[in-house]
Amino acid sequence: MAQYMKVSKLVRLVGTLGVTAVCAVGLTACASGSNGSSGVAATVNGTEIQEQTITDYIQNFRTSAGVTSEDDWGSWMAQYSTTPSAVREQVIDYYTGIELIKQAADQYDVTVSDDDVDAQVEKMKEKYNSDDEWTSALSSAGMTEDSYRSNVRVAMLENGLKSKVSTSDTSVSDDDLLTSVEQYGPYFSGAKRSSQILFDSSDTDTAQQVLDQINAGTLDFETAAKTYSKDTASAADGGDVGWDMLNSFVTEYTDALSGLSKGQVSGLVNSEYGIHIIKCTDEYTAPDSITSLDQVPTALVDYVRQVLQSQSSSQAYSSWYSDYKDQADIQVNDMPKGLPYDLDMSKYQESSDSSDSSSSDDSSSDSSSSDSSSSSTDASSSSN
């Protein structure tokens, strides 16, 4: 099924959401340089985080965000109501989190092999048409393959850690499930389930022959899927690819499915993955009132159950991590002078305040003008 689904590209968040967004993307490819930073920024249970590491991260962010000049950097920080020291604290906290994950993983015997990391990286690379496209996507996200690989390892360690420490019961009661299904049921209204038969782009003649036999009633769709479909994952299940609202299909597939009612079969649909023959196998219309889980397709109920279980597991992990961090010996050293990203923010904050004040004054002026105009209009109307 994943073979013809839309694939998510790496999204560059740098410069739109601030330093915290960069932290969400992951470690950037920062080469250590001589920029005046030295010493230790922080220690996490005795493990040092170098000041140079923090500086490199911030300087790399500035380059990615296009705020390398002092004025641009100062204006950017004023825009996001932050300061050099606050930015430093955020980045230190980010690296602290990574170190805590690594330490906890050791403590709980959570390991990630190089083969596991390689498999995950290769899985992502397969979503790109060429090595150049893959490299370009990484570069747009401010990463190299090595830094992306590091991110993958940490993420996999954290996932393994979650399964070890989130030991609370994540089962969902039928009452809670029904409440959530009642809430989300209307959202699923209009969802369509479908099956497909996928042919190579060059195999138009075979695809047309199969379609003609299906339309003539001489060939069963499910049998044809098992016999002809190149999408082996869905072929084994008669071509079933599930509900459209639970998956992301390529535009051509989605457009064709939207025009089908239950039981109808499409014509030949061309996409970058080949030639599809699509059958709408089910369609869900939410009732005015949902009083039983039986009123909703099992797959949609299972989806809501998984969401609730995931939320419960995440909450349990967050609670555990908060306690684990509170118990850790974390020492953050004072910010040294002379860092390349440090500057006096007073003029930028004053400029920002002045701009806000000016906007407020303009608004007041507009309001007064409006009031005056309104008075004149009223007077004119009255005299008439």
Short mmCIF file of C-alpha atoms in Angstrom, two decimals:
data_model
loop_
_atom_site.label_atom_id
_atom_site.label_comp_id
_atom_site.label_asym_id
_atom_site.label_seq_id
_atom_site.Cartn_x
_atom_site.Cartn_y
_atom_site.Cartn_z
CA MET A 1 0.00 0.00 0.00
CA ALA A 2 2.80 2.40 0.91
CA GLN A 3 4.08 1.86 -2.60
CA TYR A 4 1.60 4.33 -4.09
CA MET A 5 0.82 6.56 -1.14
CA LYS A 6 1.98 10.12 -0.98
CA VAL A 7 5.31 10.39 0.78
CA SER A 8 6.14 13.05 3.31
CA LYS A 9 9.15 15.17 2.49
CA LEU A 10 11.49 16.64 5.04
CA VAL A 11 10.09 20.04 5.89
CA ARG A 12 12.35 22.95 6.65
CA LEU A 13 11.11 24.74 9.75
CA VAL A 14 14.15 26.93 10.31
CA GLY A 15 13.36 30.61 10.39
CA THR A 16 9.59 30.29 10.66
CA LEU A 17 9.03 29.01 14.17
CA GLY A 18 12.25 29.98 15.89
CA VAL A 19 14.92 28.02 17.67
CA THR A 20 12.41 25.65 19.25
CA ALA A 21 11.39 24.59 15.75
CA VAL A 22 14.98 23.78 14.91
CA CYS A 23 15.14 21.68 18.04
CA ALA A 24 12.07 19.82 16.81
CA VAL A 25 13.81 19.07 13.50
CA GLY A 26 16.82 17.64 15.25
CA LEU A 27 20.56 18.01 15.39
CA THR A 28 21.96 20.13 12.60
CA ALA A 29 25.23 19.51 10.86
CA CYS A 30 27.46 21.89 12.76
CA ALA A 31 31.19 21.84 12.31
CA SER A 32 33.11 23.02 15.34
CA GLY A 33 35.04 26.18 14.70
CA SER A 34 37.12 28.70 16.56
CA ASN A 35 34.61 31.40 17.40
CA GLY A 36 35.59 32.36 20.92
CA SER A 37 33.49 29.76 22.73
CA SER A 38 35.27 27.55 25.21
CA GLY A 39 34.60 25.65 28.39
CA VAL A 40 31.58 23.72 29.57
CA ALA A 41 28.04 25.02 29.14
CA ALA A 42 26.37 22.41 31.33
CA THR A 43 26.78 18.98 32.90
CA VAL A 44 24.16 16.24 33.01
CA ASN A 45 24.90 13.75 35.77
CA GLY A 46 28.57 14.58 35.26
CA THR A 47 28.54 14.41 31.45
CA GLU A 48 29.70 17.66 29.91
CA ILE A 49 27.97 19.66 27.20
CA GLN A 50 30.57 21.92 25.64
CA GLU A 51 29.94 25.63 25.15
CA GLN A 52 31.27 25.23 21.63
CA THR A 53 28.50 22.72 20.86
CA ILE A 54 25.84 25.24 21.90
CA THR A 55 27.47 28.06 19.95
CA ASP A 56 27.85 25.95 16.81
CA TYR A 57 24.17 25.03 16.99
CA ILE A 58 23.02 28.63 17.33
CA GLN A 59 25.39 29.93 14.66
CA ASN A 60 24.26 27.23 12.27
CA PHE A 61 20.66 28.19 12.95
CA ARG A 62 21.44 31.83 12.20
CA THR A 63 22.91 30.82 8.85
CA SER A 64 19.92 28.63 8.01
CA ALA A 65 17.47 31.34 9.03
CA GLY A 66 19.31 34.09 7.19
CA VAL A 67 19.93 36.19 10.32
CA THR A 68 23.73 36.28 10.27
CA SER A 69 24.11 40.05 10.65
CA GLU A 70 23.89 41.56 14.11
CA ASP A 71 20.87 43.70 13.21
CA ASP A 72 18.98 40.81 11.63
CA TRP A 73 19.74 38.58 14.61
CA GLY A 74 18.69 41.23 17.11
CA SER A 75 15.48 41.99 15.22
CA TRP A 76 14.68 38.29 14.99
CA MET A 77 15.07 37.81 18.74
CA ALA A 78 12.97 40.91 19.44
CA GLN A 79 10.27 39.55 17.13
CA TYR A 80 10.10 36.33 19.12
CA SER A 81 10.49 38.10 22.48
CA THR A 82 13.68 36.25 23.32
CA THR A 83 17.28 37.05 24.20
CA PRO A 84 20.71 35.48 23.58
CA SER A 85 20.72 33.95 27.05
CA ALA A 86 17.20 32.54 26.58
CA VAL A 87 18.21 31.04 23.22
CA ARG A 88 21.25 29.49 24.87
CA GLU A 89 19.07 28.02 27.62
CA GLN A 90 16.73 26.45 25.04
CA VAL A 91 19.58 24.81 23.16
CA ILE A 92 21.20 23.59 26.39
CA ASP A 93 17.87 22.11 27.43
CA TYR A 94 17.63 20.38 24.06
CA TYR A 95 21.05 18.77 24.42
CA THR A 96 20.26 17.96 28.03
CA GLY A 97 17.22 16.03 26.84
CA ILE A 98 19.29 14.03 24.38
CA GLU A 99 21.85 13.19 27.05
CA LEU A 100 19.14 12.12 29.50
CA ILE A 101 17.65 9.81 26.87
CA LYS A 102 21.04 8.22 26.24
CA GLN A 103 21.72 7.80 29.95
CA ALA A 104 18.26 6.38 30.64
CA ALA A 105 18.61 4.00 27.70
CA ASP A 106 21.83 2.65 29.22
CA GLN A 107 20.14 2.36 32.60
CA TYR A 108 17.17 0.44 31.17
CA ASP A 109 19.24 -1.69 28.76
CA VAL A 110 17.71 -0.13 25.66
CA THR A 111 19.97 -0.51 22.65
CA VAL A 112 19.77 0.37 18.96
CA SER A 113 21.99 -1.45 16.51
CA ASP A 114 23.63 0.10 13.46
CA ASP A 115 21.52 -2.26 11.34
CA ASP A 116 18.35 -0.86 12.90
CA VAL A 117 19.45 2.70 12.13
CA ASP A 118 20.50 1.76 8.59
CA ALA A 119 17.14 0.13 7.93
CA GLN A 120 15.25 3.21 9.09
CA VAL A 121 17.44 5.57 7.05
CA GLU A 122 17.06 3.39 3.95
CA LYS A 123 13.29 3.29 4.45
CA MET A 124 13.22 7.08 4.35
CA LYS A 125 15.61 7.28 1.40
CA GLU A 126 13.31 5.03 -0.62
CA LYS A 127 10.73 7.79 -0.60
CA TYR A 128 13.00 9.91 -2.80
CA ASN A 129 13.63 9.38 -6.48
CA SER A 130 17.41 9.79 -6.38
CA ASP A 131 20.37 10.28 -4.06
CA ASP A 132 20.54 13.91 -5.18
CA GLU A 133 16.91 14.49 -4.20
CA TRP A 134 17.56 12.85 -0.82
CA THR A 135 20.67 14.95 -0.21
CA SER A 136 18.81 18.10 -1.25
CA ALA A 137 15.97 17.32 1.18
CA LEU A 138 18.46 16.85 4.01
CA SER A 139 20.23 20.08 3.12
CA SER A 140 16.92 21.97 3.10
CA ALA A 141 16.31 20.70 6.64
CA GLY A 142 19.80 21.84 7.68
CA MET A 143 21.15 18.30 8.00
CA THR A 144 23.60 15.84 6.53
CA GLU A 145 22.99 12.11 6.38
CA ASP A 146 25.29 11.63 9.37
CA SER A 147 23.35 14.11 11.50
CA TYR A 148 20.06 12.62 10.33
CA ARG A 149 21.38 9.19 11.29
CA SER A 150 22.19 10.53 14.76
CA ASN A 151 18.65 11.85 15.05
CA VAL A 152 17.25 8.48 14.04
CA ARG A 153 19.33 6.70 16.69
CA VAL A 154 18.17 9.02 19.46
CA ALA A 155 14.54 8.74 18.33
CA MET A 156 14.76 4.95 18.29
CA LEU A 157 16.37 4.93 21.73
CA GLU A 158 13.54 7.09 23.03
CA ASN A 159 10.90 4.81 21.48
CA GLY A 160 12.54 1.80 23.11
CA LEU A 161 12.70 3.69 26.38
CA LYS A 162 9.01 4.53 26.20
CA SER A 163 8.08 0.85 26.01
CA LYS A 164 10.22 0.15 29.08
CA VAL A 165 9.08 2.96 31.34
CA SER A 166 5.47 3.54 30.23
CA THR A 167 4.20 0.56 32.16
CA SER A 168 0.81 2.01 33.05
CA ASP A 169 -2.32 0.38 31.68
CA THR A 170 -3.08 1.93 28.29
CA SER A 171 -6.22 -0.10 27.63
CA VAL A 172 -9.31 1.91 26.71
CA SER A 173 -12.71 1.18 28.22
CA ASP A 174 -15.69 0.77 25.91
CA ASP A 175 -17.35 3.78 27.53
CA ASP A 176 -14.35 6.04 26.88
CA LEU A 177 -14.03 4.65 23.38
CA LEU A 178 -17.70 5.29 22.63
CA THR A 179 -17.39 8.87 23.93
CA SER A 180 -14.48 9.54 21.57
CA VAL A 181 -16.16 7.81 18.64
CA GLU A 182 -19.24 9.99 19.24
CA GLN A 183 -16.96 13.01 19.09
CA TYR A 184 -14.98 12.00 16.01
CA GLY A 185 -17.71 10.04 14.20
CA PRO A 186 -18.96 13.01 12.14
CA TYR A 187 -15.39 13.66 10.98
CA PHE A 188 -15.29 10.20 9.38
CA SER A 189 -18.58 10.74 7.56
CA GLY A 190 -17.98 10.33 3.85
CA ALA A 191 -14.97 8.06 4.30
CA LYS A 192 -14.52 5.48 1.56
CA ARG A 193 -12.84 2.11 1.65
CA SER A 194 -11.29 0.85 -1.54
CA SER A 195 -9.34 -1.89 -3.23
CA GLN A 196 -6.96 -1.57 -6.14
CA ILE A 197 -5.19 -3.52 -8.83
CA LEU A 198 -1.84 -1.94 -9.74
CA PHE A 199 -0.11 -2.48 -13.08
CA ASP A 200 3.20 -1.22 -14.42
CA SER A 201 2.88 2.01 -16.40
CA SER A 202 3.87 0.17 -19.57
CA ASP A 203 1.24 -2.57 -19.15
CA THR A 204 -1.77 -0.67 -20.47
CA ASP A 205 -3.03 -3.51 -22.66
CA THR A 206 -3.16 -6.02 -19.79
CA ALA A 207 -4.79 -3.46 -17.50
CA GLN A 208 -7.49 -2.75 -20.08
CA GLN A 209 -8.16 -6.45 -20.66
CA VAL A 210 -8.54 -7.05 -16.92
CA LEU A 211 -10.84 -4.04 -16.57
CA ASP A 212 -13.01 -5.25 -19.45
CA GLN A 213 -13.36 -8.69 -17.84
CA ILE A 214 -14.26 -7.15 -14.47
CA ASN A 215 -16.92 -4.93 -16.08
CA ALA A 216 -18.27 -7.90 -18.02
CA GLY A 217 -18.60 -9.92 -14.83
CA THR A 218 -16.28 -12.69 -16.07
CA LEU A 219 -13.49 -11.86 -13.60
CA ASP A 220 -13.87 -11.20 -9.88
CA PHE A 221 -12.08 -8.01 -8.69
CA GLU A 222 -10.48 -9.68 -5.66
CA THR A 223 -9.24 -12.58 -7.77
CA ALA A 224 -7.84 -10.17 -10.35
CA ALA A 225 -6.00 -8.25 -7.62
CA LYS A 226 -4.37 -11.42 -6.31
CA THR A 227 -3.42 -12.46 -9.83
CA TYR A 228 -2.28 -9.24 -11.47
CA SER A 229 -1.55 -6.50 -8.91
CA LYS A 230 2.02 -5.31 -8.53
CA ASP A 231 1.18 -4.03 -5.05
CA THR A 232 1.83 -7.36 -3.38
CA ALA A 233 0.92 -6.11 0.10
CA SER A 234 -2.68 -5.29 -0.81
CA ALA A 235 -2.96 -8.04 -3.44
CA ALA A 236 -2.79 -10.69 -0.73
CA ASP A 237 -5.96 -9.14 0.73
CA GLY A 238 -7.84 -8.91 -2.55
CA GLY A 239 -6.49 -5.43 -3.24
CA ASP A 240 -7.85 -3.83 -0.05
CA VAL A 241 -6.02 -0.62 0.88
CA GLY A 242 -8.34 0.54 3.66
CA TRP A 243 -10.18 3.80 4.30
CA ASP A 244 -9.10 6.98 2.58
CA MET A 245 -9.35 9.08 5.76
CA LEU A 246 -6.85 6.79 7.48
CA ASN A 247 -4.37 6.88 4.60
CA SER A 248 -2.81 9.40 2.24
CA PHE A 249 -3.14 8.34 -1.37
CA VAL A 250 -1.70 10.07 -4.41
CA THR A 251 -3.93 12.77 -5.87
CA GLU A 252 -4.92 10.75 -8.94
CA TYR A 253 -6.09 7.87 -6.75
CA THR A 254 -8.02 10.14 -4.40
CA ASP A 255 -9.69 12.01 -7.26
CA ALA A 256 -10.82 8.78 -8.91
CA LEU A 257 -12.10 7.29 -5.65
CA SER A 258 -14.09 10.43 -4.83
CA GLY A 259 -16.22 9.85 -7.92
CA LEU A 260 -17.10 6.25 -7.03
CA SER A 261 -20.00 4.95 -4.99
CA LYS A 262 -19.96 1.66 -3.11
CA GLY A 263 -19.50 -1.24 -5.54
CA GLN A 264 -18.38 0.91 -8.47
CA VAL A 265 -15.12 0.33 -10.35
CA SER A 266 -13.02 3.06 -11.93
CA GLY A 267 -11.46 3.19 -15.36
CA LEU A 268 -7.69 3.07 -15.76
CA VAL A 269 -6.10 5.61 -13.44
CA ASN A 270 -2.53 6.69 -14.17
CA SER A 271 -0.18 7.92 -11.45
CA GLU A 272 3.55 7.99 -10.85
CA TYR A 273 3.25 4.48 -9.40
CA GLY A 274 1.63 2.88 -12.43
CA ILE A 275 -1.89 2.13 -13.62
CA HIS A 276 -4.63 1.61 -11.01
CA ILE A 277 -8.03 -0.01 -11.26
CA ILE A 278 -9.96 1.11 -8.18
CA LYS A 279 -13.06 -0.32 -6.56
CA CYS A 280 -14.99 1.46 -3.82
CA THR A 281 -15.86 -1.34 -1.41
CA ASP A 282 -17.56 0.64 1.35
CA GLU A 283 -18.70 4.13 2.26
CA TYR A 284 -19.48 5.47 5.72
CA THR A 285 -22.11 8.05 6.53
CA ALA A 286 -22.22 9.01 10.19
CA PRO A 287 -25.66 8.70 11.80
CA ASP A 288 -27.20 11.66 13.58
CA SER A 289 -26.50 9.94 16.89
CA ILE A 290 -23.92 7.28 17.70
CA THR A 291 -25.03 5.16 20.63
CA SER A 292 -23.11 1.98 19.83
CA LEU A 293 -19.69 1.12 18.45
CA ASP A 294 -21.44 -1.22 16.02
CA GLN A 295 -22.66 1.84 14.13
CA VAL A 296 -19.09 2.67 13.07
CA PRO A 297 -16.79 0.54 10.85
CA THR A 298 -14.37 -1.57 12.87
CA ALA A 299 -11.31 -0.03 11.25
CA LEU A 300 -12.41 3.47 12.27
CA VAL A 301 -13.15 2.34 15.82
CA ASP A 302 -9.73 0.68 15.99
CA TYR A 303 -8.12 3.89 14.78
CA VAL A 304 -9.74 5.91 17.57
CA ARG A 305 -8.70 3.24 20.08
CA GLN A 306 -5.08 3.45 18.91
CA VAL A 307 -5.14 7.25 19.21
CA LEU A 308 -6.40 7.03 22.80
CA GLN A 309 -3.82 4.36 23.69
CA SER A 310 -1.06 6.45 22.16
CA GLN A 311 -2.16 9.49 24.13
CA SER A 312 -2.21 7.49 27.35
CA SER A 313 1.25 6.07 26.65
CA SER A 314 2.63 9.52 25.81
CA GLN A 315 1.23 11.00 29.00
CA ALA A 316 2.77 8.18 31.03
CA TYR A 317 6.14 8.71 29.38
CA SER A 318 5.99 12.49 29.84
CA SER A 319 5.28 12.01 33.53
CA TRP A 320 8.15 9.56 33.85
CA TYR A 321 10.56 11.82 31.96
CA SER A 322 9.63 14.84 34.07
CA ASP A 323 10.42 12.88 37.25
CA TYR A 324 13.62 11.49 35.75
CA LYS A 325 14.81 14.96 34.78
CA ASP A 326 13.93 16.40 38.19
CA GLN A 327 16.09 13.74 39.84
CA ALA A 328 19.04 14.33 37.51
CA ASP A 329 22.03 16.41 38.53
CA ILE A 330 21.92 19.15 35.90
CA GLN A 331 24.30 22.06 36.26
CA VAL A 332 24.06 24.98 33.83
CA ASN A 333 27.03 27.34 33.94
CA ASP A 334 26.75 31.09 33.54
CA MET A 335 26.81 32.40 30.02
CA PRO A 336 30.35 33.53 29.20
CA LYS A 337 31.07 36.92 27.66
CA GLY A 338 32.16 37.36 24.08
CA LEU A 339 29.97 34.73 22.46
CA PRO A 340 29.41 35.46 18.75
CA TYR A 341 25.62 35.39 19.08
CA ASP A 342 25.51 37.64 22.16
CA LEU A 343 24.54 41.28 21.78
CA ASP A 344 22.88 44.17 23.59
CA MET A 345 19.16 43.76 22.97
CA SER A 346 18.09 47.14 24.40
CA LYS A 347 17.88 48.98 21.08
CA TYR A 348 16.01 46.14 19.37
CA GLN A 349 13.52 45.84 22.22
CA GLU A 350 13.05 49.62 22.20
CA SER A 351 12.50 49.51 18.45
CA SER A 352 9.94 46.76 18.88
CA ASP A 353 8.19 48.64 21.68
CA SER A 354 8.19 51.82 19.60
CA SER A 355 6.69 49.98 16.65
CA ASP A 356 3.95 48.54 18.86
CA SER A 357 3.27 51.97 20.33
CA SER A 358 3.16 53.53 16.88
CA SER A 359 0.67 50.95 15.74
CA SER A 360 -1.44 51.66 18.80
CA ASP A 361 -1.28 55.43 18.14
CA ASP A 362 -2.25 54.92 14.51
CA SER A 363 -5.16 52.80 15.64
CA SER A 364 -6.27 55.52 18.06
CA SER A 365 -5.94 58.13 15.34
CA ASP A 366 -7.99 56.02 12.96
CA SER A 367 -10.58 55.53 15.67
CA SER A 368 -10.79 59.28 16.35
CA SER A 369 -11.06 60.01 12.66
CA SER A 370 -13.80 57.45 12.36
CA ASP A 371 -15.66 58.92 15.32
CA SER A 372 -15.35 62.42 13.83
CA SER A 373 -16.59 61.24 10.47
CA SER A 374 -19.49 59.47 12.14
CA SER A 375 -20.43 62.63 14.05
CA SER A 376 -20.39 64.73 10.88
CA THR A 377 -22.59 62.22 9.13
CA ASP A 378 -25.04 62.18 12.00
CA ALA A 379 -25.17 65.99 12.09
CA SER A 380 -25.71 66.19 8.35
CA SER A 381 -28.46 63.65 8.54
CA SER A 382 -30.06 65.52 11.41
CA SER A 383 -30.05 68.87 9.62
CA ASN A 384 -31.76 67.33 6.64
#
